[in-house]
GROMACS .gro file of C-alpha atoms in nm:
model
  363
    1MET     CA    1   2.465   5.930  -2.702
    2LYS     CA    2   2.468   5.691  -3.019
    3LYS     CA    3   2.562   5.989  -3.229
    4THR     CA    4   2.867   6.100  -3.030
    5PHE     CA    5   2.978   5.728  -3.047
    6VAL     CA    6   2.953   5.731  -3.420
    7GLU     CA    7   3.153   6.066  -3.436
    8ASN     CA    8   3.435   5.928  -3.216
    9PHE     CA    9   3.451   5.607  -3.417
   10LEU     CA   10   3.481   5.817  -3.750
   11ALA     CA   11   3.766   6.016  -3.607
   12GLY     CA   12   3.959   5.702  -3.464
   13SER     CA   13   3.924   5.568  -3.807
   14TYR     CA   14   4.061   5.856  -3.993
   15SER     CA   15   4.357   5.884  -3.759
   16PHE     CA   16   4.423   5.506  -3.798
   17LEU     CA   17   4.435   5.545  -4.182
   18LEU     CA   18   4.640   5.860  -4.172
   19HIS     CA   19   4.911   5.697  -3.966
   20ILE     CA   20   4.919   5.400  -4.217
   21LEU     CA   21   4.975   5.647  -4.494
   22ILE     CA   22   5.256   5.825  -4.338
   23LEU     CA   23   5.423   5.477  -4.255
   24ALA     CA   24   5.407   5.388  -4.623
   25LEU     CA   25   5.560   5.706  -4.742
   26PHE     CA   26   5.840   5.660  -4.503
   27VAL     CA   27   5.895   5.301  -4.620
   28ILE     CA   28   5.899   5.416  -4.997
   29GLY     CA   29   6.175   5.674  -4.918
   30MET     CA   30   6.418   5.438  -4.764
   31ASP     CA   31   6.690   5.287  -4.956
   32PHE     CA   32   6.722   4.903  -4.890
   33SER     CA   33   7.015   4.834  -5.127
   34SER     CA   34   7.312   4.643  -4.949
   35THR     CA   35   7.599   4.858  -5.127
   36PRO     CA   36   7.655   5.160  -4.932
   37ARG     CA   37   7.742   5.469  -5.126
   38LYS     CA   38   8.062   5.675  -5.065
   39LEU     CA   39   8.076   6.045  -5.053
   40ALA     CA   40   8.288   6.239  -5.323
   41ASN     CA   41   8.445   6.462  -5.042
   42SER     CA   42   8.531   6.165  -4.819
   43ASP     CA   43   8.876   6.193  -4.656
   44ASP     CA   44   8.970   5.820  -4.718
   45VAL     CA   45   8.920   5.858  -5.110
   46GLU     CA   46   9.205   5.673  -5.274
   47ILE     CA   47   9.383   5.856  -5.525
   48VAL     CA   48   9.454   5.633  -5.842
   49GLN     CA   49   9.660   5.717  -6.132
   50ALA     CA   50   9.480   5.744  -6.457
   51THR     CA   51   9.514   5.470  -6.689
   52VAL     CA   52   9.383   5.373  -7.033
   53LEU     CA   53   9.111   5.126  -6.994
   54ASP     CA   54   9.012   4.832  -7.226
   55GLN     CA   55   8.666   4.893  -7.428
   56SER     CA   56   8.560   4.546  -7.339
   57LEU     CA   57   8.607   4.605  -6.967
   58VAL     CA   58   8.418   4.945  -6.997
   59GLU     CA   59   8.124   4.768  -7.175
   60GLU     CA   60   8.122   4.499  -6.925
   61GLU     CA   61   8.117   4.751  -6.636
   62VAL     CA   62   7.840   4.953  -6.823
   63ALA     CA   63   7.648   4.628  -6.874
   64LYS     CA   64   7.679   4.565  -6.491
   65LEU     CA   65   7.554   4.921  -6.415
   66GLU     CA   66   7.267   4.889  -6.639
   67ALA     CA   67   7.167   4.549  -6.483
   68PHE     CA   68   7.205   4.708  -6.143
   69GLU     CA   69   6.993   4.999  -6.227
   70LYS     CA   70   6.737   4.770  -6.396
   71LYS     CA   71   6.721   4.566  -6.072
   72GLU     CA   72   6.681   4.878  -5.866
   73ARG     CA   73   6.393   4.997  -6.106
   74GLU     CA   74   6.224   4.655  -6.062
   75ALA     CA   75   6.279   4.670  -5.690
   76GLU     CA   76   6.142   5.023  -5.684
   77ALA     CA   77   5.847   4.934  -5.892
   78GLU     CA   78   5.777   4.619  -5.667
   79ARG     CA   79   5.790   4.847  -5.364
   80GLN     CA   80   5.569   5.098  -5.523
   81ARG     CA   81   5.316   4.828  -5.617
   82GLN     CA   82   5.324   4.696  -5.257
   83VAL     CA   83   5.246   5.063  -5.136
   84ASP     CA   84   4.984   5.099  -5.396
   85GLU     CA   85   4.817   4.758  -5.264
   86LYS     CA   86   4.847   4.890  -4.910
   87LEU     CA   87   4.703   5.225  -4.984
   88GLU     CA   88   4.429   5.048  -5.176
   89GLU     CA   89   4.363   4.822  -4.879
   90ALA     CA   90   4.360   5.127  -4.654
   91ARG     CA   91   4.130   5.315  -4.873
   92LYS     CA   92   3.882   5.003  -4.883
   93ALA     CA   93   3.901   4.958  -4.489
   94LEU     CA   94   3.820   5.333  -4.470
   95GLU     CA   95   3.544   5.296  -4.679
   96GLN     CA   96   3.405   4.988  -4.503
   97LYS     CA   97   3.459   5.176  -4.191
   98GLU     CA   98   3.284   5.477  -4.317
   99GLN     CA   99   2.990   5.246  -4.441
  100GLU     CA  100   2.979   5.079  -4.114
  101ALA     CA  101   2.955   5.422  -3.945
  102GLN     CA  102   2.674   5.515  -4.187
  103ASP     CA  103   2.498   5.188  -4.112
  104MET     CA  104   2.542   5.260  -3.735
  105GLU     CA  105   2.413   5.625  -3.773
  106GLN     CA  106   2.119   5.491  -3.973
  107ARG     CA  107   2.048   5.227  -3.710
  108ALA     CA  108   2.060   5.482  -3.436
  109LYS     CA  109   1.810   5.706  -3.634
  110LEU     CA  110   1.586   5.409  -3.679
  111GLU     CA  111   1.598   5.307  -3.294
  112GLN     CA  112   1.551   5.685  -3.199
  113GLU     CA  113   1.244   5.699  -3.443
  114ARG     CA  114   1.133   5.363  -3.296
  115ARG     CA  115   1.149   5.512  -2.924
  116ARG     CA  116   0.986   5.816  -3.040
  117GLN     CA  117   0.688   5.605  -3.176
  118GLU     CA  118   0.680   5.402  -2.860
  119ALA     CA  119   0.670   5.724  -2.640
  120GLU     CA  120   0.397   5.852  -2.851
  121LYS     CA  121   0.223   5.529  -2.819
  122GLU     CA  122   0.274   5.531  -2.432
  123GLN     CA  123   0.138   5.890  -2.425
  124GLN     CA  124  -0.165   5.779  -2.627
  125GLN     CA  125  -0.221   5.480  -2.381
  126ILE     CA  126  -0.161   5.714  -2.080
  127ALA     CA  127  -0.433   5.946  -2.225
  128GLU     CA  128  -0.662   5.667  -2.276
  129LEU     CA  129  -0.599   5.530  -1.916
  130GLU     CA  130  -0.679   5.858  -1.792
  131LYS     CA  131  -1.005   5.886  -1.984
  132GLN     CA  132  -1.108   5.546  -1.845
  133ARG     CA  133  -1.008   5.665  -1.499
  134GLU     CA  134  -1.244   5.966  -1.538
  135LYS     CA  135  -1.513   5.753  -1.673
  136GLU     CA  136  -1.458   5.518  -1.386
  137GLU     CA  137  -1.467   5.779  -1.124
  138GLN     CA  138  -1.794   5.926  -1.284
  139ARG     CA  139  -1.942   5.570  -1.265
  140LYS     CA  140  -1.830   5.552  -0.905
  141GLN     CA  141  -2.006   5.882  -0.819
  142LYS     CA  142  -2.308   5.786  -1.002
  143ALA     CA  143  -2.300   5.443  -0.820
  144GLU     CA  144  -2.240   5.613  -0.484
  145GLN     CA  145  -2.538   5.859  -0.550
  146GLU     CA  146  -2.759   5.569  -0.650
  147ARG     CA  147  -2.648   5.377  -0.330
  148ILE     CA  148  -2.725   5.683  -0.103
  149ALA     CA  149  -3.053   5.709  -0.275
  150ALA     CA  150  -3.130   5.331  -0.236
  151GLU     CA  151  -3.021   5.360   0.126
  152LYS     CA  152  -3.263   5.638   0.215
  153LYS     CA  153  -3.526   5.428   0.020
  154ARG     CA  154  -3.443   5.119   0.238
  155GLN     CA  155  -3.449   5.328   0.556
  156ALA     CA  156  -3.794   5.468   0.487
  157GLU     CA  157  -3.904   5.107   0.402
  158GLU     CA  158  -3.751   4.964   0.738
  159GLU     CA  159  -3.938   5.246   0.927
  160ALA     CA  160  -4.259   5.160   0.761
  161ARG     CA  161  -4.193   4.780   0.830
  162GLN     CA  162  -4.112   4.848   1.184
  163GLN     CA  163  -4.434   5.042   1.246
  164ALA     CA  164  -4.626   4.765   1.084
  165GLU     CA  165  -4.449   4.507   1.288
  166GLN     CA  166  -4.526   4.704   1.605
  167LYS     CA  167  -4.896   4.725   1.499
  168ARG     CA  168  -4.891   4.348   1.418
  169LYS     CA  169  -4.731   4.261   1.757
  170ALA     CA  170  -4.975   4.478   1.937
  171GLU     CA  171  -5.263   4.295   1.770
  172GLU     CA  172  -5.107   3.960   1.833
  173ALA     CA  173  -5.061   4.048   2.202
  174ALA     CA  174  -5.426   4.136   2.225
  175LYS     CA  175  -5.527   3.811   2.059
  176ALA     CA  176  -5.292   3.617   2.277
  177LYS     CA  177  -5.451   3.774   2.597
  178ALA     CA  178  -5.779   3.684   2.489
  179GLU     CA  179  -5.675   3.337   2.401
  180ALA     CA  180  -5.519   3.301   2.754
  181GLU     CA  181  -5.836   3.417   2.911
  182ARG     CA  182  -6.034   3.148   2.705
  183ARG     CA  183  -5.773   2.874   2.791
  184GLU     CA  184  -5.790   2.959   3.146
  185GLN     CA  185  -6.172   2.933   3.155
  186GLU     CA  186  -6.148   2.604   2.966
  187ALA     CA  187  -5.892   2.468   3.185
  188ALA     CA  188  -6.092   2.554   3.501
  189LYS     CA  189  -6.389   2.345   3.338
  190ALA     CA  190  -6.144   2.070   3.244
  191LYS     CA  191  -6.007   2.053   3.592
  192ALA     CA  192  -6.356   2.030   3.744
  193GLU     CA  193  -6.437   1.751   3.484
  194ALA     CA  194  -6.126   1.568   3.555
  195GLU     CA  195  -6.188   1.578   3.945
  196ARG     CA  196  -6.543   1.442   3.881
  197LYS     CA  197  -6.409   1.163   3.654
  198ALA     CA  198  -6.112   1.096   3.880
  199GLU     CA  199  -6.371   1.048   4.181
  200GLU     CA  200  -6.576   0.808   3.952
  201ALA     CA  201  -6.266   0.629   3.864
  202ARG     CA  202  -6.156   0.593   4.215
  203LYS     CA  203  -6.492   0.443   4.317
  204ARG     CA  204  -6.484   0.214   4.019
  205GLN     CA  205  -6.142   0.105   4.117
  206ALA     CA  206  -6.232   0.043   4.464
  207GLU     CA  207  -6.517  -0.192   4.347
  208GLU     CA  208  -6.302  -0.362   4.113
  209GLU     CA  209  -6.019  -0.414   4.363
  210ALA     CA  210  -6.280  -0.565   4.597
  211LYS     CA  211  -6.406  -0.801   4.328
  212ARG     CA  212  -6.055  -0.890   4.237
  213ALA     CA  213  -5.972  -0.960   4.589
  214GLU     CA  214  -6.281  -1.188   4.631
  215GLU     CA  215  -6.174  -1.368   4.316
  216ALA     CA  216  -5.836  -1.396   4.429
  217LYS     CA  217  -5.943  -1.549   4.763
  218ARG     CA  218  -6.171  -1.787   4.559
  219LYS     CA  219  -5.884  -1.888   4.333
  220ALA     CA  220  -5.651  -1.937   4.620
  221GLU     CA  221  -5.895  -2.173   4.778
  222GLU     CA  222  -5.925  -2.364   4.477
  223GLN     CA  223  -5.552  -2.371   4.421
  224ARG     CA  224  -5.496  -2.511   4.777
  225LYS     CA  225  -5.764  -2.773   4.712
  226GLN     CA  226  -5.589  -2.858   4.384
  227ALA     CA  227  -5.244  -2.877   4.567
  228GLU     CA  228  -5.369  -3.092   4.836
  229GLU     CA  229  -5.522  -3.335   4.572
  230ALA     CA  230  -5.202  -3.316   4.371
  231GLN     CA  231  -4.996  -3.396   4.701
  232ARG     CA  232  -5.227  -3.690   4.771
  233LYS     CA  233  -5.184  -3.818   4.398
  234ALA     CA  234  -4.817  -3.773   4.423
  235GLU     CA  235  -4.800  -3.953   4.748
  236GLU     CA  236  -4.994  -4.251   4.616
  237ASP     CA  237  -4.772  -4.250   4.296
  238ARG     CA  238  -4.464  -4.238   4.504
  239LYS     CA  239  -4.572  -4.536   4.708
  240ARG     CA  240  -4.682  -4.716   4.386
  241ALA     CA  241  -4.344  -4.638   4.250
  242GLU     CA  242  -4.145  -4.750   4.541
  243ALA     CA  243  -4.352  -5.074   4.546
  244GLU     CA  244  -4.283  -5.122   4.171
  245ALA     CA  245  -3.903  -5.052   4.232
  246ARG     CA  246  -3.883  -5.295   4.512
  247ARG     CA  247  -4.074  -5.546   4.298
  248LYS     CA  248  -3.837  -5.477   3.995
  249ALA     CA  249  -3.526  -5.485   4.225
  250ALA     CA  250  -3.630  -5.820   4.360
  251GLU     CA  251  -3.689  -5.956   4.005
  252ALA     CA  252  -3.341  -5.819   3.916
  253ASP     CA  253  -3.190  -5.977   4.209
  254LEU     CA  254  -3.355  -6.304   4.129
  255GLN     CA  255  -3.242  -6.276   3.760
  256ARG     CA  256  -2.896  -6.220   3.870
  257GLN     CA  257  -2.894  -6.485   4.088
  258LEU     CA  258  -3.041  -6.717   3.830
  259GLU     CA  259  -2.791  -6.593   3.573
  260GLN     CA  260  -2.498  -6.625   3.814
  261GLU     CA  261  -2.616  -6.999   3.879
  262GLN     CA  262  -2.651  -7.062   3.518
  263GLN     CA  263  -2.303  -6.915   3.443
  264GLU     CA  264  -2.142  -7.121   3.720
  265ARG     CA  265  -2.331  -7.429   3.584
  266ASP     CA  266  -2.215  -7.357   3.241
  267ALA     CA  267  -1.852  -7.287   3.369
  268ARG     CA  268  -1.855  -7.605   3.547
  269ARG     CA  269  -1.992  -7.790   3.242
  270VAL     CA  270  -1.729  -7.616   3.026
  271GLN     CA  271  -1.462  -7.681   3.262
  272GLY     CA  272  -1.557  -8.031   3.277
  273VAL     CA  273  -1.550  -8.067   2.877
  274VAL     CA  274  -1.218  -7.886   2.889
  275ASP     CA  275  -1.075  -8.119   3.147
  276GLN     CA  276  -1.206  -8.412   2.955
  277TYR     CA  277  -1.057  -8.304   2.632
  278SER     CA  278  -0.752  -8.193   2.782
  279LEU     CA  279  -0.701  -8.549   2.886
  280ILE     CA  280  -0.785  -8.690   2.545
  281ILE     CA  281  -0.543  -8.413   2.402
  282GLN     CA  282  -0.271  -8.537   2.650
  283GLN     CA  283  -0.319  -8.910   2.553
  284ARG     CA  284  -0.320  -8.820   2.177
  285VAL     CA  285   0.022  -8.636   2.217
  286LYS     CA  286   0.165  -8.912   2.418
  287ARG     CA  287   0.095  -9.142   2.125
  288PHE     CA  288   0.284  -8.912   1.908
  289TRP     CA  289   0.563  -8.871   2.130
  290THR     CA  290   0.914  -9.003   2.065
  291ARG     CA  291   1.129  -9.058   2.359
  292PRO     CA  292   1.475  -8.907   2.322
  293SER     CA  293   1.766  -9.131   2.339
  294ASN     CA  294   1.948  -8.960   2.616
  295SER     CA  295   1.643  -8.857   2.833
  296GLU     CA  296   1.572  -8.955   3.184
  297ALA     CA  297   1.288  -9.125   3.306
  298GLY     CA  298   1.026  -8.915   3.516
  299LEU     CA  299   1.071  -8.592   3.340
  300GLN     CA  300   0.768  -8.360   3.283
  301CYS     CA  301   0.717  -8.017   3.144
  302THR     CA  302   0.421  -7.760   3.135
  303VAL     CA  303   0.306  -7.700   2.771
  304ARG     CA  304   0.094  -7.402   2.641
  305VAL     CA  305  -0.081  -7.480   2.330
  306THR     CA  306  -0.265  -7.227   2.103
  307LEU     CA  307  -0.515  -7.362   1.843
  308LEU     CA  308  -0.670  -7.262   1.542
  309PRO     CA  309  -1.037  -7.332   1.463
  310GLY     CA  310  -1.065  -7.700   1.373
  311GLY     CA  311  -0.784  -7.821   1.607
  312ASP     CA  312  -0.495  -7.706   1.404
  313VAL     CA  313  -0.186  -7.611   1.627
  314LYS     CA  314  -0.089  -7.232   1.589
  315ASN     CA  315   0.178  -7.233   1.847
  316VAL     CA  316   0.344  -7.438   2.113
  317THR     CA  317   0.532  -7.277   2.407
  318ILE     CA  318   0.716  -7.446   2.717
  319VAL     CA  319   0.578  -7.271   3.014
  320LYS     CA  320   0.780  -7.440   3.273
  321SER     CA  321   1.091  -7.647   3.144
  322SER     CA  322   1.176  -8.015   3.254
  323GLY     CA  323   1.537  -7.906   3.269
  324ASN     CA  324   1.614  -8.098   2.963
  325SER     CA  325   1.593  -7.906   2.638
  326VAL     CA  326   1.582  -8.206   2.434
  327PHE     CA  327   1.293  -8.358   2.628
  328ASP     CA  328   1.112  -8.021   2.601
  329ARG     CA  329   1.152  -7.995   2.209
  330SER     CA  330   1.025  -8.369   2.186
  331ALA     CA  331   0.725  -8.245   2.377
  332GLU     CA  332   0.686  -7.959   2.126
  333ASN     CA  333   0.718  -8.191   1.833
  334ALA     CA  334   0.466  -8.433   1.973
  335VAL     CA  335   0.203  -8.163   2.000
  336TYR     CA  336   0.267  -8.028   1.645
  337LYS     CA  337   0.260  -8.411   1.525
  338ALA     CA  338  -0.072  -8.498   1.706
  339ALA     CA  339  -0.250  -8.197   1.530
  340PRO     CA  340  -0.533  -8.158   1.445
  341LEU     CA  341  -0.618  -8.202   1.818
  342PRO     CA  342  -0.968  -8.310   1.911
  343GLN     CA  343  -1.241  -8.050   1.970
  344PRO     CA  344  -1.553  -8.033   2.170
  345SER     CA  345  -1.876  -7.974   1.990
  346ASP     CA  346  -1.950  -7.703   2.281
  347PRO     CA  347  -1.857  -7.384   2.126
  348LYS     CA  348  -1.774  -7.245   2.485
  349ALA     CA  349  -1.560  -7.534   2.561
  350ALA     CA  350  -1.407  -7.519   2.213
  351GLU     CA  351  -1.320  -7.154   2.265
  352ALA     CA  352  -1.177  -7.220   2.624
  353LEU     CA  353  -0.936  -7.480   2.431
  354ARG     CA  354  -0.802  -7.219   2.202
  355ASP     CA  355  -0.531  -7.142   2.445
  356PHE     CA  356  -0.465  -7.388   2.721
  357GLN     CA  357  -0.191  -7.542   2.921
  358PHE     CA  358  -0.136  -7.901   3.035
  359ILE     CA  359   0.145  -8.106   3.206
  360PHE     CA  360   0.325  -8.333   2.978
  361LYS     CA  361   0.430  -8.635   3.155
  362PRO     CA  362   0.479  -8.939   2.940
  363GLU     CA  363   0.560  -9.170   3.210
   0.00000   0.00000   0.00000
């Protein structure tokens, strides 16, 4: 296929170059001058009368013709040079195409050789694989023969083993039967012995139960006596406790009565001291009282006094007003001025006088 492609490529290249060559020859044969040539036998040729020409005019005309011919020759030479260049380029292109075609043909040959070598290599590999397959087949056949031989050997061994197993089972069955008979005999003996021991145990248990019953009866009697004794002692203890409780209750009642009487005596004594000092304080406050100028005679108010330890006045409050605020303030001022107020030596009376009330009635 590659060879056909190369041949077609060469034929196409030759045809292309041939057309270029024909085109070049056609261009060379063409007259590109701008002045058209007139034919000698043309019908429109003008007949002129011959005259004598001036030599200078003739020379000038000749010079023009020579210049024109020179120009024509130069143009022709230029066209020929261009044609030669194009022919040279066409020749070089043709040579390049031929070289490329040769290169492609060479590469095609190399590719064909490479494929041939690869085909040979594949054939060798196939042959090698075929040899390996034959060897593997032989190995499998040999292995199958060995397996069959081993299977026959195993079957023979299995038959021998089964026969030995049957013989062993028969011997074990005989031994088991003898052992079972021996165990039955021993079981019968053991049963008789167990029955004998059970009877002895039953008798011993009956005797022990009788002893335990007698012992339990004795212990119950002792416990009954102990319970009666404990009950008697408990009754005596209860009676003694009740008597002691009555005695303590009587003593407590007596003590409470004595304490109450003492408290009443103390209260009366303290109240007497408080009343006494209340009068003393009232007299002292009266001495420090100054009558207001517009107060009426016979006014009175109830004053509450709070003292500090030592008789100093902490606070004075009018509990019940006299109806005259000026008189009430004069009473408060008199209490503050009378401080420190007299205090009893009795602590309880002094404590009672820490917060007390009195009616302030100076007249």
